[in-house]
Amino acid sequence: MSGVAALAPPHDRRFQDAHAERMDARVPADLDPIAEDAALMDAIAGGNQRVFAALMRRETPRLLRVATGLLSSSAEAEEVVQEGFLKLWQAAPDWQPRARAGTWLHQVVYRLAIDRLRKRRPNVDVENVEAVLASADPMPDEVSEDAERDRLVADAMAQLPPRQRMAVMLAHYQGLSQAEASAVLEVSEDAYESLLARARRRLKELVAAALDAPGGRR
Amino acid sequence: MSGTDTTIARFRDLIDRYGPAFETWPHADDALWGRKLVMASLEARDIRDEALRLDALLARHGSRLDAEIAPDAADRIAERVLAALPGRAPEVRIWFSRMAAGFLVAALCGGLFEGYQSYSAQPEDSDIQLVEALVFGPAEVEMP
């Protein structure tokens, strides 16, 4: 948050939110990020909805990105993020300053998304999925090479097990440290590195196979 | 497995773990070794280039995910969450105090009305005695 405040111009909404958070929660300027979030959580535990709203606006974009990446549905992603924030509000009175609020929220949103994927799976008709996807594909001439590659990566990501997909998103999109990312997945840093390595290897294989396939644009 | 194979396998593993940007590798000696290997080995360079291509593809995918997010999503979610808060203490207190005040006013009104009704429904003793005297005659009525 302090990084955002430092980079954003004063008229920017994020700057104003960050300022509101700090003023409302009376956060000293020299706190480390974990202690800073603990001060915000203390204000939220006291019922300060202004600070809570500012924190939600701060965290929503990247939580939505990761939830959309896992669920492939922006509507469901919004529901999951919303649920995550409600859990944060409930957790505020007992907050332990061991991690940033954002890391905690990533963990909760990940669990909620996995729960949804588990519930969704029995309804998926495995036999017909490929036929349905194929029928929805536009003709090769209709799409640009860039769009084709985008689709190809999206398909490859969708084929990764959710845990590997999450590891890739945490590493490439979320701006979390390795320690934070491993905390989100509740594994050691070494296990997280191994998971990420397996995911990247698998992605390269899937992308290469798709590019080499008939109609692929190698 | 030859020494070269082992070297390339180790390099591939490190690239898969930490990505193609050597400056982000956690151990400086590994990063230095990787840089030297890329300059010396065509195979190592290919592995690094393949990882760079994957990074670029993933960056595009990330932009696509961001494009799916509605610009007003953050505000909308914040509003919905605030409206759904289970422990909205100040509002709950106000609600309860308003409800209590309502009950109090209703009780007072009810009490006053009841009192008024009792008062107006209860005839004066002297009126009753006068009516009874007229109906039953003065001998039947115990006059004060």
mmCIF file of C-alpha atoms in Angstrom:
data_model
loop_
_atom_site.group_PDB
_atom_site.id
_atom_site.type_symbol
_atom_site.label_atom_id
_atom_site.label_comp_id
_atom_site.label_asym_id
_atom_site.label_seq_id
_atom_site.Cartn_x
_atom_site.Cartn_y
_atom_site.Cartn_z
ATOM 1 C CA MET A 1 0.000 0.000 0.000
ATOM 2 C CA SER A 2 2.782 2.441 0.853
ATOM 3 C CA GLY A 3 4.267 1.629 -2.550
ATOM 4 C CA VAL A 4 1.033 2.540 -4.262
ATOM 5 C CA ALA A 5 0.803 5.732 -2.278
ATOM 6 C CA ALA A 6 4.348 6.640 -3.219
ATOM 7 C CA LEU A 7 3.874 6.037 -6.945
ATOM 8 C CA ALA A 8 0.359 7.242 -7.590
ATOM 9 C CA PRO A 9 -0.449 10.915 -8.177
ATOM 10 C CA PRO A 10 -2.408 12.609 -5.361
ATOM 11 C CA HIS A 11 -5.664 12.750 -7.376
ATOM 12 C CA ASP A 12 -5.562 8.992 -7.983
ATOM 13 C CA ARG A 13 -8.309 7.004 -6.186
ATOM 14 C CA ARG A 14 -5.775 4.502 -4.874
ATOM 15 C CA PHE A 15 -3.709 7.322 -3.401
ATOM 16 C CA GLN A 16 -6.776 8.743 -1.708
ATOM 17 C CA ASP A 17 -7.730 5.300 -0.410
ATOM 18 C CA ALA A 18 -4.237 4.669 0.884
ATOM 19 C CA HIS A 19 -4.299 8.082 2.548
ATOM 20 C CA ALA A 20 -7.733 7.388 4.040
ATOM 21 C CA GLU A 21 -6.563 4.037 5.354
ATOM 22 C CA ARG A 22 -3.529 5.548 7.040
ATOM 23 C CA MET A 23 -5.366 8.538 8.485
ATOM 24 C CA ASP A 24 -8.343 6.547 9.708
ATOM 25 C CA ALA A 25 -6.280 3.798 11.204
ATOM 26 C CA ARG A 26 -3.672 6.270 12.504
ATOM 27 C CA VAL A 27 -0.887 4.250 10.902
ATOM 28 C CA PRO A 28 2.616 5.592 11.567
ATOM 29 C CA ALA A 29 4.581 6.203 8.365
ATOM 30 C CA ASP A 30 7.555 3.992 9.192
ATOM 31 C CA LEU A 31 5.798 0.668 9.835
ATOM 32 C CA ASP A 32 6.703 -2.450 7.878
ATOM 33 C CA PRO A 33 3.931 -3.789 5.618
ATOM 34 C CA ILE A 34 2.818 -6.521 8.028
ATOM 35 C CA ALA A 35 2.610 -4.135 10.988
ATOM 36 C CA GLU A 36 0.908 -1.571 8.763
ATOM 37 C CA ASP A 37 -1.766 -4.078 7.775
ATOM 38 C CA ALA A 38 -2.115 -5.081 11.438
ATOM 39 C CA ALA A 39 -2.918 -1.454 12.266
ATOM 40 C CA LEU A 40 -5.504 -1.382 9.476
ATOM 41 C CA MET A 41 -7.015 -4.643 10.728
ATOM 42 C CA ASP A 42 -7.199 -3.149 14.205
ATOM 43 C CA ALA A 43 -9.217 -0.242 12.790
ATOM 44 C CA ILE A 44 -11.443 -2.682 10.896
ATOM 45 C CA ALA A 45 -11.966 -4.724 14.061
ATOM 46 C CA GLY A 46 -13.171 -1.495 15.658
ATOM 47 C CA GLY A 47 -15.849 -1.244 12.985
ATOM 48 C CA ASN A 48 -14.118 1.313 10.729
ATOM 49 C CA GLN A 49 -15.861 0.686 7.417
ATOM 50 C CA ARG A 50 -13.988 3.483 5.616
ATOM 51 C CA VAL A 51 -10.671 1.731 6.188
ATOM 52 C CA PHE A 52 -12.242 -1.600 5.234
ATOM 53 C CA ALA A 53 -13.621 -0.159 1.986
ATOM 54 C CA ALA A 54 -10.226 1.326 1.115
ATOM 55 C CA LEU A 55 -8.515 -1.999 1.796
ATOM 56 C CA MET A 56 -11.077 -3.810 -0.366
ATOM 57 C CA ARG A 57 -10.476 -1.423 -3.252
ATOM 58 C CA ARG A 58 -6.732 -1.926 -2.848
ATOM 59 C CA GLU A 59 -6.877 -5.712 -2.956
ATOM 60 C CA THR A 60 -9.783 -6.364 -5.331
ATOM 61 C CA PRO A 61 -8.022 -6.106 -8.731
ATOM 62 C CA ARG A 62 -5.383 -8.744 -8.087
ATOM 63 C CA LEU A 63 -7.766 -11.012 -6.174
ATOM 64 C CA LEU A 64 -10.197 -10.850 -9.068
ATOM 65 C CA ARG A 65 -7.384 -11.607 -11.518
ATOM 66 C CA VAL A 66 -6.375 -14.750 -9.663
ATOM 67 C CA ALA A 67 -9.963 -15.867 -9.051
ATOM 68 C CA THR A 68 -10.885 -15.314 -12.704
ATOM 69 C CA GLY A 69 -7.807 -17.275 -13.745
ATOM 70 C CA LEU A 70 -8.844 -20.190 -11.538
ATOM 71 C CA LEU A 71 -12.580 -20.174 -12.196
ATOM 72 C CA SER A 72 -12.672 -18.868 -15.798
ATOM 73 C CA SER A 73 -15.768 -16.871 -14.822
ATOM 74 C CA SER A 74 -15.690 -13.220 -13.816
ATOM 75 C CA ALA A 75 -19.117 -13.467 -12.134
ATOM 76 C CA GLU A 76 -18.022 -16.370 -9.944
ATOM 77 C CA ALA A 77 -14.704 -14.655 -9.306
ATOM 78 C CA GLU A 78 -16.543 -11.616 -7.941
ATOM 79 C CA GLU A 79 -18.614 -13.809 -5.638
ATOM 80 C CA VAL A 80 -15.536 -15.550 -4.305
ATOM 81 C CA VAL A 81 -13.681 -12.276 -3.702
ATOM 82 C CA GLN A 82 -16.740 -10.854 -1.957
ATOM 83 C CA GLU A 83 -16.903 -13.905 0.293
ATOM 84 C CA GLY A 84 -13.204 -13.525 1.040
ATOM 85 C CA PHE A 85 -13.686 -9.939 2.207
ATOM 86 C CA LEU A 86 -16.557 -10.949 4.479
ATOM 87 C CA LYS A 87 -14.275 -13.544 6.038
ATOM 88 C CA LEU A 88 -11.611 -10.876 6.513
ATOM 89 C CA TRP A 89 -14.126 -8.667 8.352
ATOM 90 C CA GLN A 90 -15.024 -11.583 10.610
ATOM 91 C CA ALA A 91 -11.344 -12.396 11.207
ATOM 92 C CA ALA A 92 -10.403 -8.789 12.082
ATOM 93 C CA PRO A 93 -10.999 -9.016 15.880
ATOM 94 C CA ASP A 94 -8.617 -11.990 16.159
ATOM 95 C CA TRP A 95 -6.084 -10.798 13.570
ATOM 96 C CA GLN A 96 -2.511 -11.964 14.201
ATOM 97 C CA PRO A 97 0.143 -9.831 12.474
ATOM 98 C CA ARG A 98 1.923 -12.766 10.865
ATOM 99 C CA ALA A 99 1.194 -11.895 7.230
ATOM 100 C CA ARG A 100 -0.122 -9.104 5.067
ATOM 101 C CA ALA A 101 -3.869 -8.914 4.664
ATOM 102 C CA GLY A 102 -3.366 -9.439 0.918
ATOM 103 C CA THR A 103 -1.544 -12.730 1.455
ATOM 104 C CA TRP A 104 -4.291 -13.922 3.804
ATOM 105 C CA LEU A 105 -6.939 -12.924 1.272
ATOM 106 C CA HIS A 106 -5.131 -14.770 -1.524
ATOM 107 C CA GLN A 107 -5.152 -17.890 0.628
ATOM 108 C CA VAL A 108 -8.872 -17.594 1.374
ATOM 109 C CA VAL A 109 -9.829 -16.795 -2.222
ATOM 110 C CA TYR A 110 -7.757 -19.737 -3.429
ATOM 111 C CA ARG A 111 -9.524 -22.109 -1.003
ATOM 112 C CA LEU A 112 -12.953 -20.782 -1.944
ATOM 113 C CA ALA A 113 -12.172 -21.118 -5.660
ATOM 114 C CA ILE A 114 -10.931 -24.681 -5.187
ATOM 115 C CA ASP A 115 -14.138 -25.527 -3.307
ATOM 116 C CA ARG A 116 -16.136 -24.221 -6.251
ATOM 117 C CA LEU A 117 -14.062 -26.176 -8.747
ATOM 118 C CA ARG A 118 -14.611 -29.357 -6.719
ATOM 119 C CA LYS A 119 -18.360 -28.780 -6.682
ATOM 120 C CA ARG A 120 -18.371 -27.950 -10.354
ATOM 121 C CA ARG A 121 -16.443 -31.020 -11.489
ATOM 122 C CA PRO A 122 -19.187 -33.649 -11.096
ATOM 123 C CA ASN A 123 -21.340 -31.639 -13.490
ATOM 124 C CA VAL A 124 -18.737 -31.494 -16.224
ATOM 125 C CA ASP A 125 -19.447 -33.881 -19.056
ATOM 126 C CA VAL A 126 -15.904 -35.032 -19.750
ATOM 127 C CA GLU A 127 -16.857 -36.832 -22.949
ATOM 128 C CA ASN A 128 -18.401 -33.789 -24.547
ATOM 129 C CA VAL A 129 -16.115 -31.023 -23.350
ATOM 130 C CA GLU A 130 -13.723 -31.286 -26.280
ATOM 131 C CA ALA A 131 -16.521 -31.440 -28.821
ATOM 132 C CA VAL A 132 -18.168 -28.378 -27.285
ATOM 133 C CA LEU A 133 -14.893 -26.476 -27.216
ATOM 134 C CA ALA A 134 -14.113 -27.458 -30.800
ATOM 135 C CA SER A 135 -17.511 -26.319 -32.026
ATOM 136 C CA ALA A 136 -17.000 -22.959 -30.322
ATOM 137 C CA ASP A 137 -13.604 -22.427 -31.940
ATOM 138 C CA PRO A 138 -13.555 -19.844 -34.698
ATOM 139 C CA MET A 139 -12.066 -20.855 -38.064
ATOM 140 C CA PRO A 140 -8.279 -20.386 -38.237
ATOM 141 C CA ASP A 141 -8.598 -17.610 -40.789
ATOM 142 C CA GLU A 142 -10.904 -15.625 -38.545
ATOM 143 C CA VAL A 143 -8.439 -15.024 -35.778
ATOM 144 C CA SER A 144 -5.193 -13.136 -35.693
ATOM 145 C CA GLU A 145 -1.982 -14.857 -34.733
ATOM 146 C CA ASP A 146 -1.875 -12.957 -31.422
ATOM 147 C CA ALA A 147 -5.423 -13.913 -30.554
ATOM 148 C CA GLU A 148 -4.646 -17.500 -31.486
ATOM 149 C CA ARG A 149 -1.659 -17.542 -29.143
ATOM 150 C CA ASP A 150 -3.724 -15.950 -26.360
ATOM 151 C CA ARG A 151 -6.325 -18.668 -26.702
ATOM 152 C CA LEU A 152 -3.640 -21.288 -26.785
ATOM 153 C CA VAL A 153 -2.083 -20.084 -23.507
ATOM 154 C CA ALA A 154 -5.503 -19.797 -21.904
ATOM 155 C CA ASP A 155 -6.239 -23.390 -22.936
ATOM 156 C CA ALA A 156 -2.867 -24.554 -21.641
ATOM 157 C CA MET A 157 -3.429 -22.790 -18.324
ATOM 158 C CA ALA A 158 -6.877 -24.346 -18.060
ATOM 159 C CA GLN A 159 -5.340 -27.784 -18.478
ATOM 160 C CA LEU A 160 -2.995 -27.342 -15.516
ATOM 161 C CA PRO A 161 -4.131 -28.736 -12.188
ATOM 162 C CA PRO A 162 -5.519 -25.806 -10.129
ATOM 163 C CA ARG A 163 -2.608 -25.886 -7.703
ATOM 164 C CA GLN A 164 -0.044 -25.538 -10.506
ATOM 165 C CA ARG A 165 -2.179 -22.855 -12.181
ATOM 166 C CA MET A 166 -2.253 -20.923 -8.917
ATOM 167 C CA ALA A 167 1.528 -21.233 -8.546
ATOM 168 C CA VAL A 168 2.025 -19.770 -12.047
ATOM 169 C CA MET A 169 -0.388 -16.905 -11.393
ATOM 170 C CA LEU A 170 1.209 -16.085 -8.044
ATOM 171 C CA ALA A 171 4.651 -16.016 -9.654
ATOM 172 C CA HIS A 172 3.750 -14.122 -12.837
ATOM 173 C CA TYR A 173 0.842 -11.825 -11.983
ATOM 174 C CA GLN A 174 0.393 -11.196 -8.310
ATOM 175 C CA GLY A 175 3.599 -9.512 -7.231
ATOM 176 C CA LEU A 176 3.909 -11.645 -4.114
ATOM 177 C CA SER A 177 7.285 -12.641 -2.725
ATOM 178 C CA GLN A 178 8.256 -16.292 -2.814
ATOM 179 C CA ALA A 179 7.598 -16.533 0.941
ATOM 180 C CA GLU A 180 4.136 -14.999 0.518
ATOM 181 C CA ALA A 181 3.270 -17.211 -2.449
ATOM 182 C CA SER A 182 4.293 -20.355 -0.569
ATOM 183 C CA ALA A 183 2.206 -19.160 2.413
ATOM 184 C CA VAL A 184 -0.824 -18.803 0.142
ATOM 185 C CA LEU A 185 -0.447 -22.397 -1.010
ATOM 186 C CA GLU A 186 0.494 -23.519 2.510
ATOM 187 C CA VAL A 187 3.716 -25.215 1.440
ATOM 188 C CA SER A 188 7.391 -24.631 2.108
ATOM 189 C CA GLU A 189 9.285 -22.303 -0.230
ATOM 190 C CA ASP A 190 11.160 -25.274 -1.623
ATOM 191 C CA ALA A 191 7.914 -27.136 -2.349
ATOM 192 C CA TYR A 192 6.518 -23.996 -3.984
ATOM 193 C CA GLU A 193 9.590 -23.749 -6.251
ATOM 194 C CA SER A 194 9.156 -27.393 -7.254
ATOM 195 C CA LEU A 195 5.445 -26.882 -7.930
ATOM 196 C CA LEU A 196 6.206 -23.843 -10.058
ATOM 197 C CA ALA A 197 8.926 -25.701 -11.963
ATOM 198 C CA ARG A 198 6.515 -28.570 -12.748
ATOM 199 C CA ALA A 199 3.845 -26.096 -13.830
ATOM 200 C CA ARG A 200 6.183 -24.167 -16.148
ATOM 201 C CA ARG A 201 7.491 -27.417 -17.658
ATOM 202 C CA ARG A 202 3.955 -28.649 -18.282
ATOM 203 C CA LEU A 203 2.901 -25.319 -19.779
ATOM 204 C CA LYS A 204 5.826 -25.371 -22.209
ATOM 205 C CA GLU A 205 4.887 -28.891 -23.274
ATOM 206 C CA LEU A 206 1.232 -27.956 -23.769
ATOM 207 C CA VAL A 207 2.036 -24.786 -25.697
ATOM 208 C CA ALA A 208 4.593 -26.587 -27.885
ATOM 209 C CA ALA A 209 2.143 -29.416 -28.599
ATOM 210 C CA ALA A 210 -0.586 -26.932 -29.536
ATOM 211 C CA LEU A 211 1.742 -24.989 -31.818
ATOM 212 C CA ASP A 212 2.872 -28.182 -33.529
ATOM 213 C CA ALA A 213 -0.670 -29.503 -33.891
ATOM 214 C CA PRO A 214 -2.436 -29.194 -37.277
ATOM 215 C CA GLY A 215 -3.706 -25.627 -37.448
ATOM 216 C CA GLY A 216 -1.148 -24.563 -34.847
ATOM 217 C CA ARG A 217 0.958 -21.546 -35.791
ATOM 218 C CA ARG A 218 4.486 -22.599 -35.156
ATOM 219 C CA MET B 1 24.224 -39.197 -18.075
ATOM 220 C CA SER B 2 27.205 -37.163 -19.282
ATOM 221 C CA GLY B 3 28.549 -34.095 -17.525
ATOM 222 C CA THR B 4 27.035 -31.864 -20.204
ATOM 223 C CA ASP B 5 23.643 -33.531 -19.786
ATOM 224 C CA THR B 6 23.807 -33.025 -16.041
ATOM 225 C CA THR B 7 24.765 -29.394 -16.481
ATOM 226 C CA ILE B 8 21.928 -28.771 -18.929
ATOM 227 C CA ALA B 9 19.434 -30.640 -16.717
ATOM 228 C CA ARG B 10 20.442 -28.509 -13.743
ATOM 229 C CA PHE B 11 20.174 -25.352 -15.818
ATOM 230 C CA ARG B 12 16.723 -26.358 -17.081
ATOM 231 C CA ASP B 13 15.572 -27.044 -13.524
ATOM 232 C CA LEU B 14 16.794 -23.644 -12.301
ATOM 233 C CA ILE B 15 15.120 -21.894 -15.258
ATOM 234 C CA ASP B 16 11.860 -23.710 -14.485
ATOM 235 C CA ARG B 17 12.107 -22.806 -10.799
ATOM 236 C CA TYR B 18 13.162 -19.177 -11.005
ATOM 237 C CA GLY B 19 12.352 -18.108 -14.575
ATOM 238 C CA PRO B 20 14.600 -16.761 -17.336
ATOM 239 C CA ALA B 21 15.588 -13.473 -15.604
ATOM 240 C CA PHE B 22 18.860 -14.231 -13.848
ATOM 241 C CA GLU B 23 18.615 -11.095 -11.725
ATOM 242 C CA THR B 24 15.613 -12.604 -9.920
ATOM 243 C CA TRP B 25 17.355 -15.859 -9.034
ATOM 244 C CA PRO B 26 17.727 -16.150 -5.269
ATOM 245 C CA HIS B 27 21.357 -17.309 -5.269
ATOM 246 C CA ALA B 28 23.902 -15.006 -6.895
ATOM 247 C CA ASP B 29 26.366 -17.806 -7.645
ATOM 248 C CA ASP B 30 23.666 -19.784 -9.533
ATOM 249 C CA ALA B 31 22.783 -16.675 -11.503
ATOM 250 C CA LEU B 32 26.399 -16.038 -12.454
ATOM 251 C CA TRP B 33 26.812 -19.675 -13.483
ATOM 252 C CA GLY B 34 23.623 -19.471 -15.579
ATOM 253 C CA ARG B 35 24.766 -16.318 -17.379
ATOM 254 C CA LYS B 36 28.093 -17.929 -18.272
ATOM 255 C CA LEU B 37 26.387 -21.099 -19.473
ATOM 256 C CA VAL B 38 24.046 -19.173 -21.780
ATOM 257 C CA MET B 39 27.045 -17.487 -23.379
ATOM 258 C CA ALA B 40 28.852 -20.805 -23.814
ATOM 259 C CA SER B 41 26.073 -23.235 -24.764
ATOM 260 C CA LEU B 42 23.605 -23.017 -27.621
ATOM 261 C CA GLU B 43 21.350 -25.539 -25.885
ATOM 262 C CA ALA B 44 21.295 -23.457 -22.701
ATOM 263 C CA ARG B 45 20.460 -20.372 -24.787
ATOM 264 C CA ASP B 46 17.563 -22.232 -26.424
ATOM 265 C CA ILE B 47 16.229 -23.254 -22.999
ATOM 266 C CA ARG B 48 16.435 -19.659 -21.781
ATOM 267 C CA ASP B 49 14.782 -18.324 -24.963
ATOM 268 C CA GLU B 50 11.940 -20.832 -24.647
ATOM 269 C CA ALA B 51 11.366 -19.659 -21.069
ATOM 270 C CA LEU B 52 11.382 -16.022 -22.224
ATOM 271 C CA ARG B 53 8.734 -16.869 -24.839
ATOM 272 C CA LEU B 54 6.588 -18.516 -22.165
ATOM 273 C CA ASP B 55 6.967 -15.430 -19.957
ATOM 274 C CA ALA B 56 5.792 -13.231 -22.834
ATOM 275 C CA LEU B 57 2.804 -15.471 -23.520
ATOM 276 C CA LEU B 58 1.878 -15.494 -19.834
ATOM 277 C CA ALA B 59 2.155 -11.716 -19.668
ATOM 278 C CA ARG B 60 -0.357 -11.462 -22.527
ATOM 279 C CA HIS B 61 -2.615 -13.935 -20.750
ATOM 280 C CA GLY B 62 -2.413 -11.790 -17.593
ATOM 281 C CA SER B 63 -3.468 -8.727 -19.592
ATOM 282 C CA ARG B 64 -6.378 -10.701 -21.013
ATOM 283 C CA LEU B 65 -7.488 -11.663 -17.476
ATOM 284 C CA ASP B 66 -7.290 -8.003 -16.433
ATOM 285 C CA ALA B 67 -9.388 -7.029 -19.442
ATOM 286 C CA GLU B 68 -12.130 -9.368 -18.216
ATOM 287 C CA ILE B 69 -12.378 -7.466 -14.933
ATOM 288 C CA ALA B 70 -15.022 -4.746 -15.033
ATOM 289 C CA PRO B 71 -13.598 -1.283 -14.266
ATOM 290 C CA ASP B 72 -16.162 -0.705 -11.520
ATOM 291 C CA ALA B 73 -15.754 -4.161 -9.979
ATOM 292 C CA ALA B 74 -13.766 -2.954 -6.955
ATOM 293 C CA ASP B 75 -16.343 -0.308 -6.019
ATOM 294 C CA ARG B 76 -19.227 -2.667 -6.661
ATOM 295 C CA ILE B 77 -17.731 -5.418 -4.514
ATOM 296 C CA ALA B 78 -16.901 -2.981 -1.691
ATOM 297 C CA GLU B 79 -20.489 -1.683 -1.701
ATOM 298 C CA ARG B 80 -21.961 -5.181 -1.690
ATOM 299 C CA VAL B 81 -19.682 -6.336 1.122
ATOM 300 C CA LEU B 82 -20.419 -3.299 3.289
ATOM 301 C CA ALA B 83 -24.143 -3.836 2.770
ATOM 302 C CA ALA B 84 -23.804 -7.483 3.789
ATOM 303 C CA LEU B 85 -21.627 -7.049 6.881
ATOM 304 C CA PRO B 86 -22.933 -9.325 9.624
ATOM 305 C CA GLY B 87 -21.573 -7.310 12.529
ATOM 306 C CA ARG B 88 -22.451 -3.763 11.577
ATOM 307 C CA ALA B 89 -22.224 -2.661 15.194
ATOM 308 C CA PRO B 90 -23.131 1.050 14.945
ATOM 309 C CA GLU B 91 -26.129 0.417 12.710
ATOM 310 C CA VAL B 92 -27.295 -2.491 14.861
ATOM 311 C CA ARG B 93 -27.116 -0.338 17.981
ATOM 312 C CA ILE B 94 -29.088 2.432 16.321
ATOM 313 C CA TRP B 95 -31.665 -0.057 15.129
ATOM 314 C CA PHE B 96 -32.035 -1.532 18.595
ATOM 315 C CA SER B 97 -32.257 1.847 20.260
ATOM 316 C CA ARG B 98 -34.879 2.960 17.729
ATOM 317 C CA MET B 99 -36.813 -0.236 18.367
ATOM 318 C CA ALA B 100 -36.572 0.237 22.147
ATOM 319 C CA ALA B 101 -37.747 3.848 21.847
ATOM 320 C CA GLY B 102 -40.654 2.657 19.730
ATOM 321 C CA PHE B 103 -41.641 0.101 22.337
ATOM 322 C CA LEU B 104 -41.395 2.693 25.083
ATOM 323 C CA VAL B 105 -43.584 5.169 23.220
ATOM 324 C CA ALA B 106 -46.060 2.419 22.372
ATOM 325 C CA ALA B 107 -46.123 1.270 26.000
ATOM 326 C CA LEU B 108 -46.674 4.816 27.260
ATOM 327 C CA CYS B 109 -49.432 5.443 24.735
ATOM 328 C CA GLY B 110 -50.964 2.088 25.559
ATOM 329 C CA GLY B 111 -50.825 2.823 29.285
ATOM 330 C CA LEU B 112 -52.352 6.274 28.864
ATOM 331 C CA PHE B 113 -55.105 4.936 26.627
ATOM 332 C CA GLU B 114 -55.823 2.097 29.028
ATOM 333 C CA GLY B 115 -55.937 4.524 31.925
ATOM 334 C CA TYR B 116 -58.244 6.836 30.052
ATOM 335 C CA GLN B 117 -60.525 3.976 29.068
ATOM 336 C CA SER B 118 -60.666 2.639 32.628
ATOM 337 C CA TYR B 119 -61.330 6.108 33.876
ATOM 338 C CA SER B 120 -64.100 6.872 31.419
ATOM 339 C CA ALA B 121 -65.609 3.374 31.624
ATOM 340 C CA GLN B 122 -65.877 3.470 35.403
ATOM 341 C CA PRO B 123 -69.069 5.348 36.383
ATOM 342 C CA GLU B 124 -69.121 7.502 39.437
ATOM 343 C CA ASP B 125 -70.469 5.720 42.571
ATOM 344 C CA SER B 126 -73.062 8.457 43.120
ATOM 345 C CA ASP B 127 -74.401 8.029 39.561
ATOM 346 C CA ILE B 128 -74.828 4.278 40.128
ATOM 347 C CA GLN B 129 -76.642 4.841 43.369
ATOM 348 C CA LEU B 130 -78.936 7.406 41.758
ATOM 349 C CA VAL B 131 -79.861 4.998 38.949
ATOM 350 C CA GLU B 132 -80.401 2.127 41.399
ATOM 351 C CA ALA B 133 -82.563 4.372 43.598
ATOM 352 C CA LEU B 134 -84.660 5.328 40.633
ATOM 353 C CA VAL B 135 -85.041 1.686 39.498
ATOM 354 C CA PHE B 136 -85.378 -0.136 42.776
ATOM 355 C CA GLY B 137 -86.616 2.632 45.010
ATOM 356 C CA PRO B 138 -84.769 4.442 47.769
ATOM 357 C CA ALA B 139 -85.384 1.695 50.368
ATOM 358 C CA GLU B 140 -83.417 -0.876 48.387
ATOM 359 C CA VAL B 141 -80.421 1.311 47.924
ATOM 360 C CA GLU B 142 -77.831 1.763 50.584
ATOM 361 C CA MET B 143 -77.246 5.449 50.523
ATOM 362 C CA PRO B 144 -74.009 6.812 51.900
#
